[in-house]
């Protein structure tokens, strides 16, 4: 069955520290992978996506993610976290011809000053 | 920048009442979606809509739910007789095509059934 796992429910980092949020997926075909961010009271904003090609993808706000087929992973990284990055982060895989999204549970990121 | 807009942002309704959640997708997009997120749970796919008909629906999307694109701009989700367990954040999304493009999401409508 198709699924997405985000093993970390909550992560706290210090401002300026590096960040890696983990995402593992289970999908039979070539996955279309996404990271979305949800700030308090806001909608879901696309950070970055992977469809094909270069397995290291760059997104907005200084985020990047690396697709590793052998590990079924699509981890999100940022070299230096800012206080404004505190939010909920969701990994998702696009499935089927309609590309419906199958979501992970999300990782809540807190940033200490 | 084009965006998906949803109204209302928050709706409180009594159990058994009908509710209609409204969405205005991005104007040149062709695929439309509804998702919901019950508090503390995953975002769940409800339904996708293309070419004026449902293209896919989940097990959640039973006879109590319906979607409609009544005119060229709005996309609505109707819940006929709300239950307590329908309380959730409902997100509308649209994409230019079903494949190879990302979905853009609205701000969500928080539905509270009392």
Coordinates of N, CA and C in Angstrom, one line a residue:
Chain A
X1 N 0.8 -1.2 0.0 CA 0.0 0.0 0.0 C 0.9 1.2 0.0
X2 N 0.3 2.3 -0.6 CA 1.1 3.5 -0.6 C 1.0 4.2 0.8
X3 N 2.2 4.7 1.2 CA 2.2 5.4 2.5 C 3.4 6.3 2.6
X4 N 3.4 7.2 3.5 CA 4.5 8.1 3.8 C 4.7 8.1 5.3
X5 N 5.9 8.0 5.7 CA 6.2 8.0 7.1 C 7.2 9.1 7.5
X6 N 6.8 9.9 8.4 CA 7.7 10.9 9.0 C 8.0 10.5 10.4
X7 N 9.1 10.0 10.7 CA 9.4 9.4 12.0 C 9.4 10.3 13.2
X8 N 9.7 11.6 12.9 CA 9.8 12.6 14.0 C 8.6 13.4 14.1
X9 N 7.9 13.3 15.2 CA 6.6 14.0 15.4 C 7.0 15.5 15.7
X10 N 8.0 15.7 16.5 CA 8.4 17.0 16.9 C 9.9 17.1 17.0
X11 N 10.4 18.2 16.5 CA 11.9 18.5 16.6 C 12.1 19.9 17.0
X12 N 13.0 20.1 17.9 CA 13.4 21.4 18.3 C 14.9 21.7 18.0
X13 N 15.2 22.8 17.3 CA 16.5 23.1 17.0 C 16.8 24.6 17.4
X14 N 18.1 24.9 17.6 CA 18.4 26.3 17.9 C 18.6 27.1 16.6
X15 N 18.2 28.3 16.7 CA 18.4 29.2 15.5 C 19.8 29.2 15.0
X16 N 20.0 29.0 13.7 CA 21.3 28.9 13.1 C 21.9 27.5 13.0
X17 N 21.2 26.6 13.7 CA 21.6 25.2 13.5 C 21.1 24.6 12.2
X18 N 21.7 23.5 11.8 CA 21.2 22.8 10.6 C 20.0 21.9 11.0
X19 N 19.3 21.6 9.9 CA 18.1 20.8 10.1 C 18.0 19.7 9.1
X20 N 17.5 18.5 9.6 CA 17.1 17.5 8.6 C 15.8 16.9 9.1
X21 N 14.8 16.9 8.3 CA 13.5 16.2 8.6 C 13.4 15.0 7.7
X22 N 13.1 13.9 8.3 CA 13.1 12.6 7.6 C 11.7 12.3 7.0
X23 N 11.8 11.6 5.9 CA 10.6 11.2 5.2 C 10.9 9.9 4.4
X24 N 10.1 8.9 4.7 CA 10.2 7.6 4.0 C 8.9 7.3 3.3
X25 N 8.9 6.7 2.1 CA 7.7 6.5 1.4 C 7.6 5.0 1.0
X26 N 6.4 4.6 0.7 CA 6.2 3.3 0.1 C 5.3 3.5 -1.1
X27 N 5.8 3.2 -2.3 CA 5.1 3.5 -3.5 C 5.6 2.6 -4.6
X28 N 4.8 1.9 -5.3 CA 5.2 0.9 -6.3 C 5.9 1.5 -7.5
X29 N 5.5 2.6 -8.0 CA 6.1 3.2 -9.2 C 7.0 4.3 -8.9
X30 N 7.5 5.0 -9.9 CA 8.4 6.2 -9.6 C 7.6 7.2 -8.9
X31 N 8.0 7.6 -7.8 CA 7.2 8.6 -6.9 C 7.4 10.0 -7.4
X32 N 6.3 10.7 -7.2 CA 6.4 12.2 -7.3 C 6.3 12.6 -5.8
X33 N 7.3 13.4 -5.4 CA 7.5 13.7 -3.9 C 7.5 15.1 -3.7
X34 N 6.9 15.5 -2.5 CA 6.7 16.9 -2.2 C 7.0 17.1 -0.7
X35 N 7.4 18.3 -0.4 CA 7.4 18.8 0.9 C 6.5 20.1 1.0
X36 N 5.6 20.1 1.9 CA 4.8 21.3 2.2 C 5.0 21.8 3.6
X37 N 4.8 23.1 3.8 CA 5.0 23.7 5.1 C 3.6 24.4 5.4
X38 N 3.3 24.3 6.7 CA 2.1 24.9 7.2 C 2.5 25.7 8.4
X39 N 2.4 27.0 8.3 CA 2.6 27.9 9.5 C 1.3 28.1 10.2
X40 N 1.4 28.4 11.5 CA 0.1 28.6 12.2 C -0.9 29.5 11.6
X41 N -2.1 29.0 11.4 CA -3.2 29.8 10.8 C -3.1 29.9 9.3
X42 N -2.1 29.2 8.7 CA -1.9 29.4 7.2 C -2.2 28.1 6.5
X43 N -2.3 28.2 5.2 CA -2.5 27.0 4.4 C -1.3 26.2 4.2
X44 N -1.3 25.3 3.2 CA -0.2 24.4 2.9 C 0.6 25.0 1.8
X45 N 1.8 25.3 2.0 CA 2.7 26.0 1.0 C 3.7 25.0 0.5
X46 N 3.9 24.9 -0.8 CA 4.8 24.0 -1.4 C 6.3 24.5 -1.1
X47 N 7.1 23.7 -0.5 CA 8.5 24.0 -0.4 C 9.3 23.6 -1.6
X48 N 9.1 22.3 -2.0 CA 9.9 21.8 -3.1 C 9.2 20.5 -3.6
X49 N 9.7 20.1 -4.7 CA 9.1 18.8 -5.3 C 10.2 18.1 -6.1
X50 N 9.9 16.8 -6.2 CA 10.8 15.9 -7.0 C 9.9 15.2 -8.0
X51 N 10.2 15.3 -9.3 CA 9.5 14.5 -10.3 C 10.4 13.6 -11.0
X52 N 11.6 14.1 -11.4 CA 12.6 13.3 -12.1 C 13.9 14.1 -12.1
X53 N 14.9 13.4 -12.7 CA 16.2 14.1 -12.9 C 17.0 14.2 -11.7
X54 N 17.7 15.3 -11.5 CA 18.6 15.5 -10.3 C 17.9 15.1 -9.0
X55 N 18.6 14.3 -8.3 CA 18.0 13.8 -7.0 C 18.1 14.8 -5.9
X56 N 18.9 15.8 -6.1 CA 18.9 16.9 -5.1 C 18.2 18.1 -5.6
X57 N 17.1 18.4 -4.9 CA 16.2 19.5 -5.4 C 16.3 20.7 -4.4
X58 N 16.2 21.8 -5.0 CA 16.2 23.1 -4.2 C 14.8 23.6 -4.2
X59 N 14.5 24.2 -3.0 CA 13.2 24.8 -2.9 C 13.3 26.2 -2.4
X60 N 12.1 26.7 -1.9 CA 12.1 28.0 -1.4 C 12.6 28.1 0.0
X61 N 12.9 29.3 0.4 CA 13.3 29.6 1.8 C 14.6 28.8 2.2
X62 N 15.4 28.5 1.2 CA 16.7 27.9 1.5 C 16.7 26.4 1.8
X63 N 15.5 25.7 1.6 CA 15.4 24.3 1.8 C 15.9 23.5 0.6
X64 N 16.3 22.3 0.9 CA 16.6 21.3 -0.2 C 16.2 20.0 0.3
X65 N 16.1 19.0 -0.7 CA 15.7 17.7 -0.3 C 16.4 16.7 -1.3
X66 N 16.7 15.6 -0.8 CA 17.4 14.6 -1.6 C 16.6 13.3 -1.7
X67 N 16.4 12.9 -2.9 CA 15.6 11.7 -3.2 C 16.7 10.5 -3.3
X68 N 16.4 9.5 -2.4 CA 17.3 8.3 -2.4 C 16.4 7.1 -2.7
X69 N 16.4 6.6 -3.9 CA 15.5 5.5 -4.2 C 15.9 4.3 -3.4
X70 N 17.1 4.0 -3.2 CA 17.6 2.8 -2.5 C 17.1 2.8 -1.1
X71 N 16.9 4.0 -0.5 CA 16.4 4.1 0.9 C 14.9 4.5 1.0
X72 N 14.3 4.7 -0.2 CA 12.9 5.1 -0.2 C 12.7 6.4 0.7
X73 N 13.6 7.3 0.5 CA 13.6 8.5 1.4 C 13.6 9.8 0.6
X74 N 13.2 10.8 1.2 CA 13.2 12.1 0.6 C 13.3 13.1 1.8
X75 N 14.5 13.2 2.3 CA 14.7 14.0 3.5 C 14.9 15.5 3.2
X76 N 14.3 16.3 4.0 CA 14.4 17.8 3.9 C 15.5 18.3 4.7
X77 N 16.3 19.3 4.2 CA 17.4 19.8 4.9 C 17.4 21.3 4.7
X78 N 18.0 21.9 5.8 CA 18.3 23.4 5.7 C 19.6 23.6 6.5
X79 N 20.6 24.3 5.9 CA 21.9 24.4 6.6 C 21.8 25.3 7.9
X80 N 20.9 26.3 7.9 CA 20.9 27.2 9.0 C 19.4 27.7 9.2
X81 N 18.9 27.3 10.3 CA 17.4 27.5 10.5 C 17.2 28.9 11.1
X82 N 16.1 29.5 10.7 CA 15.7 30.8 11.1 C 14.5 30.6 12.0
X83 N 14.3 31.6 12.9 CA 13.1 31.5 13.8 C 11.8 31.4 13.1
X84 N 11.8 32.0 11.9 CA 10.5 32.0 11.1 C 10.3 30.6 10.5
X85 N 11.2 29.7 10.6 CA 11.0 28.4 10.0 C 10.1 27.5 10.9
X86 N 9.8 28.0 12.1 CA 9.0 27.2 13.0 C 7.6 27.0 12.4
X87 N 7.2 25.7 12.2 CA 6.0 25.4 11.5 C 5.8 23.9 11.5
X88 N 4.8 23.5 10.8 CA 4.6 22.0 10.6 C 5.0 21.7 9.2
X89 N 5.7 20.6 9.0 CA 6.3 20.2 7.7 C 5.7 18.9 7.3
X90 N 5.2 18.8 6.1 CA 4.5 17.6 5.6 C 5.2 17.1 4.4
X91 N 5.5 15.8 4.4 CA 6.0 15.1 3.2 C 4.8 14.4 2.6
X92 N 4.8 14.4 1.2 CA 3.7 13.7 0.5 C 4.2 13.1 -0.8
X93 N 3.5 12.1 -1.2 CA 3.8 11.4 -2.4 C 2.6 11.5 -3.3
X94 N 2.8 11.8 -4.6 CA 1.7 12.0 -5.6 C 1.4 10.6 -6.2
X95 N 0.2 10.2 -6.1 CA -0.2 8.8 -6.6 C -1.2 8.8 -7.6
X96 N -1.1 7.9 -8.6 CA -2.1 7.7 -9.6 C -2.1 8.8 -10.6
X97 N -3.0 8.6 -11.6 CA -3.0 9.6 -12.7 C -3.5 11.0 -12.3
X98 N -4.3 11.0 -11.2 CA -4.8 12.3 -10.7 C -3.8 13.0 -9.8
X99 N -2.7 12.2 -9.5 CA -1.7 12.7 -8.5 C -2.3 13.2 -7.2
X100 N -3.3 12.4 -6.7 CA -3.7 12.7 -5.4 C -2.5 12.5 -4.4
X101 N -2.5 13.3 -3.4 CA -1.4 13.3 -2.4 C -1.7 12.4 -1.3
X102 N -0.7 11.6 -1.0 CA -0.7 10.7 0.2 C 0.3 11.3 1.2
X103 N -0.2 11.6 2.4 CA 0.6 12.5 3.3 C 1.2 11.7 4.5
X104 N 2.3 12.2 5.0 CA 2.9 11.8 6.2 C 2.1 12.6 7.4
X105 N 2.4 12.2 8.6 CA 1.7 12.7 9.7 C 2.2 14.2 10.0
X106 N 3.4 14.5 9.5 CA 3.9 15.8 9.7 C 4.9 15.9 10.8
X107 N 5.8 16.8 10.8 CA 6.8 17.1 11.8 C 6.7 18.5 12.2
X108 N 6.5 18.7 13.5 CA 6.4 20.0 14.1 C 7.8 20.5 14.4
X109 N 8.2 21.6 13.9 CA 9.5 22.2 14.1 C 9.4 23.4 15.0
X110 N 10.1 23.4 16.1 CA 10.2 24.5 17.0 C 11.7 25.0 16.9
X111 N 11.9 26.3 17.0 CA 13.2 26.9 16.9 C 13.4 27.8 18.1
X112 N 14.5 27.4 18.8 CA 14.9 28.2 20.0 C 15.8 29.3 19.6
X113 N 15.6 30.5 20.2 CA 16.4 31.7 19.9 C 17.9 31.5 20.3
Chain B
X1 N 0.4 37.1 -7.3 CA 0.5 35.6 -7.5 C -0.8 34.9 -7.4
X2 N -1.2 34.1 -8.3 CA -2.5 33.5 -8.2 C -2.6 32.6 -7.0
X3 N -3.8 32.5 -6.4 CA -3.9 31.7 -5.2 C -5.3 31.0 -5.2
X4 N -5.3 30.0 -4.4 CA -6.6 29.3 -4.1 C -7.2 29.9 -2.9
X5 N -8.5 30.3 -3.0 CA -9.2 30.9 -1.9 C -10.3 30.1 -1.4
X6 N -10.5 30.0 -0.1 CA -11.5 29.2 0.5 C -12.4 30.1 1.5
X7 N -13.7 29.9 1.4 CA -14.5 30.5 2.4 C -15.6 29.5 2.9
X8 N -16.0 29.7 4.1 CA -15.4 30.6 5.1 C -14.2 30.0 5.7
X9 N -13.5 30.8 6.5 CA -12.3 30.3 7.2 C -12.6 29.4 8.3
X10 N -13.8 29.6 8.9 CA -14.2 28.8 10.1 C -15.7 28.7 10.0
X11 N -16.3 27.5 10.2 CA -17.7 27.4 10.2 C -18.1 26.4 11.3
X12 N -19.1 26.9 12.1 CA -19.6 26.0 13.2 C -21.0 25.7 12.8
X13 N -21.3 24.4 12.9 CA -22.6 23.9 12.5 C -23.2 22.9 13.5
X14 N -24.4 22.7 13.5 CA -25.0 21.7 14.4 C -25.1 20.4 13.7
X15 N -24.9 19.3 14.4 CA -25.0 18.0 13.9 C -26.3 17.8 13.1
X16 N -26.2 17.2 11.9 CA -27.3 17.0 11.1 C -27.6 18.0 10.1
X17 N -26.9 19.2 10.2 CA -27.1 20.3 9.3 C -26.3 20.0 8.0
X18 N -26.7 20.7 7.0 CA -25.9 20.6 5.7 C -24.9 21.8 5.7
X19 N -23.7 21.6 5.2 CA -22.8 22.7 5.1 C -22.2 22.6 3.7
X20 N -21.9 23.8 3.2 CA -21.2 23.9 1.9 C -20.0 24.7 2.1
X21 N -18.9 24.1 1.7 CA -17.6 24.7 1.8 C -17.2 25.2 0.4
X22 N -16.7 26.4 0.3 CA -16.5 27.0 -1.0 C -15.0 27.2 -1.3
X23 N -14.7 27.1 -2.6 CA -13.3 27.3 -3.0 C -13.3 27.9 -4.4
X24 N -12.3 28.8 -4.6 CA -12.1 29.4 -5.9 C -10.7 28.9 -6.3
X25 N -10.6 27.9 -7.2 CA -9.3 27.5 -7.6 C -8.6 28.5 -8.5
X26 N -7.3 28.3 -8.8 CA -6.6 29.1 -9.7 C -7.2 29.0 -11.1
X27 N -7.3 30.1 -11.8 CA -8.2 30.2 -12.9 C -7.9 29.3 -14.1
X28 N -6.7 29.0 -14.4 CA -6.4 28.2 -15.5 C -6.1 26.7 -15.1
X29 N -6.4 26.4 -13.9 CA -6.1 25.0 -13.4 C -7.3 24.1 -13.8
X30 N -7.0 22.8 -14.0 CA -7.9 21.9 -14.6 C -8.3 20.8 -13.6
X31 N -7.5 20.5 -12.6 CA -7.7 19.5 -11.6 C -8.0 20.2 -10.3
X32 N -9.0 19.6 -9.6 CA -9.4 20.2 -8.3 C -9.5 19.1 -7.3
X33 N -9.2 19.4 -6.0 CA -9.2 18.4 -5.0 C -9.7 19.0 -3.7
X34 N -10.2 18.0 -2.9 CA -10.6 18.3 -1.5 C -9.8 17.3 -0.6
X35 N -9.2 17.9 0.4 CA -8.5 17.1 1.5 C -9.1 17.5 2.8
X36 N -9.0 16.6 3.8 CA -9.3 17.1 5.2 C -8.2 16.6 6.1
X37 N -8.2 17.3 7.2 CA -7.2 17.0 8.3 C -8.0 17.1 9.6
X38 N -8.2 15.9 10.2 CA -8.8 15.9 11.5 C -7.6 16.2 12.5
X39 N -8.0 16.9 13.5 CA -6.9 17.4 14.5 C -6.1 16.2 15.0
X40 N -4.8 16.4 14.8 CA -3.8 15.3 15.2 C -3.6 14.2 14.3
X41 N -4.3 14.2 13.2 CA -4.2 13.1 12.2 C -3.6 13.6 10.9
X42 N -3.4 12.6 10.0 CA -2.8 13.0 8.7 C -3.8 13.7 7.8
X43 N -3.3 14.5 6.9 CA -4.1 15.0 5.9 C -4.6 13.9 5.0
X44 N -5.9 13.9 4.7 CA -6.5 12.7 3.9 C -7.1 13.2 2.6
X45 N -6.9 12.5 1.6 CA -7.5 12.8 0.3 C -9.0 12.4 0.4
X46 N -9.8 13.3 -0.1 CA -11.2 13.1 -0.2 C -11.6 12.8 -1.7
X47 N -11.3 13.7 -2.6 CA -11.9 13.6 -3.9 C -11.1 14.5 -4.9
X48 N -11.0 14.0 -6.1 CA -10.4 14.8 -7.2 C -11.5 15.0 -8.3
X49 N -11.4 16.1 -9.0 CA -12.5 16.5 -9.9 C -11.8 17.0 -11.2
X50 N -12.2 16.5 -12.3 CA -11.6 16.9 -13.6 C -12.7 16.8 -14.7
X51 N -12.7 17.8 -15.5 CA -13.6 17.8 -16.7 C -15.1 17.6 -16.2
X52 N -15.4 18.3 -15.1 CA -16.8 18.4 -14.6 C -17.3 17.1 -14.0
X53 N -16.4 16.2 -13.6 CA -16.8 15.0 -13.0 C -15.8 14.5 -12.0
X54 N -16.2 13.7 -11.0 CA -15.3 13.1 -10.1 C -14.3 12.2 -10.8
X55 N -13.0 12.3 -10.6 CA -12.1 11.4 -11.3 C -11.6 10.4 -10.3
X56 N -11.6 10.7 -9.0 CA -11.3 9.7 -8.0 C -11.8 10.1 -6.7
X57 N -12.2 9.2 -5.8 CA -12.7 9.5 -4.5 C -12.2 8.5 -3.5
X58 N -12.1 8.9 -2.3 CA -11.6 7.9 -1.3 C -12.8 7.3 -0.6
X59 N -12.5 6.3 0.3 CA -13.5 5.6 1.0 C -14.3 6.6 2.0
X60 N -13.6 7.7 2.4 CA -14.2 8.7 3.2 C -15.4 9.4 2.5
X61 N -15.2 9.5 1.2 CA -16.1 10.3 0.4 C -17.4 9.5 0.1
X62 N -18.2 9.4 1.1 CA -19.4 8.5 1.0 C -20.6 9.4 0.5
X63 N -21.8 8.8 0.6 CA -23.0 9.5 0.0 C -23.3 10.8 0.7
X64 N -22.7 11.1 1.8 CA -23.0 12.3 2.5 C -22.2 13.5 1.9
X65 N -21.2 13.2 1.1 CA -20.4 14.2 0.5 C -20.8 14.4 -1.0
X66 N -20.6 15.6 -1.5 CA -20.8 15.8 -2.9 C -19.9 17.0 -3.3
X67 N -19.5 17.1 -4.5 CA -18.8 18.2 -5.0 C -19.4 18.7 -6.3
X68 N -19.2 20.0 -6.5 CA -19.8 20.6 -7.7 C -19.0 21.8 -8.1
X69 N -19.0 22.0 -9.4 CA -18.4 23.2 -10.0 C -19.5 24.0 -10.7
X70 N -20.3 24.8 -9.9 CA -21.5 25.3 -10.4 C -21.3 26.4 -11.5
X71 N -20.2 27.0 -11.5 CA -19.9 28.0 -12.6 C -18.4 27.8 -13.0
X72 N -17.9 28.8 -13.6 CA -16.6 28.6 -14.1 C -15.5 28.9 -13.1
X73 N -15.9 29.3 -11.9 CA -14.8 29.6 -10.9 C -14.9 28.9 -9.6
X74 N -16.1 28.6 -9.1 CA -16.2 28.0 -7.8 C -16.2 26.5 -7.8
X75 N -15.7 25.9 -6.7 CA -15.7 24.5 -6.6 C -16.1 24.2 -5.1
X76 N -17.2 23.5 -4.9 CA -17.8 23.4 -3.6 C -17.8 22.0 -3.1
X77 N -17.7 21.8 -1.8 CA -17.9 20.6 -1.1 C -19.1 20.7 -0.2
X78 N -20.0 19.8 -0.4 CA -21.2 19.8 0.4 C -21.2 18.5 1.3
X79 N -21.5 18.8 2.5 CA -21.8 17.6 3.4 C -23.2 17.7 3.8
X80 N -24.0 16.6 3.5 CA -25.4 16.7 3.6 C -26.0 16.7 5.0
X81 N -25.5 15.9 5.8 CA -25.9 15.8 7.2 C -24.7 15.6 8.1
X82 N -24.2 16.7 8.6 CA -22.9 16.6 9.3 C -23.0 15.8 10.6
X83 N -21.8 15.1 10.8 CA -21.7 14.3 12.0 C -20.5 15.0 12.8
X84 N -20.5 14.6 14.1 CA -19.4 15.2 14.9 C -18.0 14.8 14.3
X85 N -17.9 13.7 13.8 CA -16.6 13.2 13.3 C -16.2 13.9 12.0
X86 N -17.1 14.8 11.4 CA -16.7 15.6 10.3 C -16.0 16.8 10.6
X87 N -15.9 17.1 11.9 CA -15.1 18.2 12.4 C -13.6 18.0 11.9
X88 N -13.1 19.0 11.2 CA -11.8 18.9 10.6 C -11.5 20.2 9.9
X89 N -10.2 20.3 9.5 CA -9.8 21.3 8.6 C -10.0 20.8 7.2
X90 N -10.7 21.5 6.3 CA -10.9 21.0 4.9 C -10.1 21.9 4.0
X91 N -9.2 21.3 3.2 CA -8.4 22.0 2.3 C -8.8 21.8 0.8
X92 N -8.9 22.8 0.1 CA -9.2 22.8 -1.4 C -7.8 22.9 -2.1
X93 N -7.6 22.3 -3.2 CA -6.4 22.4 -3.9 C -6.7 22.4 -5.4
X94 N -5.8 23.0 -6.2 CA -6.0 22.8 -7.7 C -4.6 22.7 -8.3
X95 N -4.6 22.0 -9.4 CA -3.3 21.9 -10.2 C -3.6 22.1 -11.7
X96 N -2.6 22.5 -12.4 CA -2.7 22.8 -13.8 C -3.1 21.5 -14.5
X97 N -2.4 20.4 -14.2 CA -2.8 19.1 -14.8 C -2.6 18.1 -13.7
X98 N -3.1 16.9 -13.9 CA -3.0 15.9 -12.8 C -1.6 15.4 -12.7
X99 N -0.8 15.4 -13.8 CA 0.5 14.9 -13.8 C 1.5 16.0 -13.9
X100 N 2.7 15.7 -13.2 CA 3.9 16.6 -13.5 C 3.7 18.0 -13.0
X101 N 2.7 18.3 -12.3 CA 2.5 19.6 -11.7 C 2.1 19.5 -10.2
X102 N 2.5 20.6 -9.5 CA 2.1 20.5 -8.1 C 0.7 21.1 -7.8
X103 N 0.2 20.7 -6.7 CA -1.1 21.2 -6.3 C -0.9 22.5 -5.4
X104 N -1.7 23.4 -5.6 CA -1.7 24.7 -4.8 C -2.9 24.6 -3.9
X105 N -2.6 24.9 -2.6 CA -3.7 24.8 -1.6 C -4.2 26.1 -1.1
X106 N -5.5 26.1 -0.7 CA -6.1 27.2 0.0 C -5.7 27.2 1.4
X107 N -6.2 28.2 2.1 CA -5.9 28.4 3.5 C -6.7 27.4 4.4
X108 N -7.7 26.8 3.9 CA -8.5 25.8 4.6 C -9.7 26.4 5.3
X109 N -10.7 25.6 5.5 CA -11.9 25.9 6.3 C -11.9 25.0 7.5
X110 N -12.0 25.6 8.6 CA -12.1 24.8 9.8 C -13.6 24.6 10.1
X111 N -14.0 23.3 10.0 CA -15.4 23.0 10.3 C -15.5 22.4 11.7
X112 N -16.4 22.9 12.5 CA -16.6 22.4 13.8 C -18.1 22.0 13.9
X113 N -18.3 20.7 14.1 CA -19.7 20.2 14.2 C -20.0 20.1 15.7
X114 N -21.1 20.7 16.2 CA -21.4 20.6 17.6 C -22.8 19.9 17.8

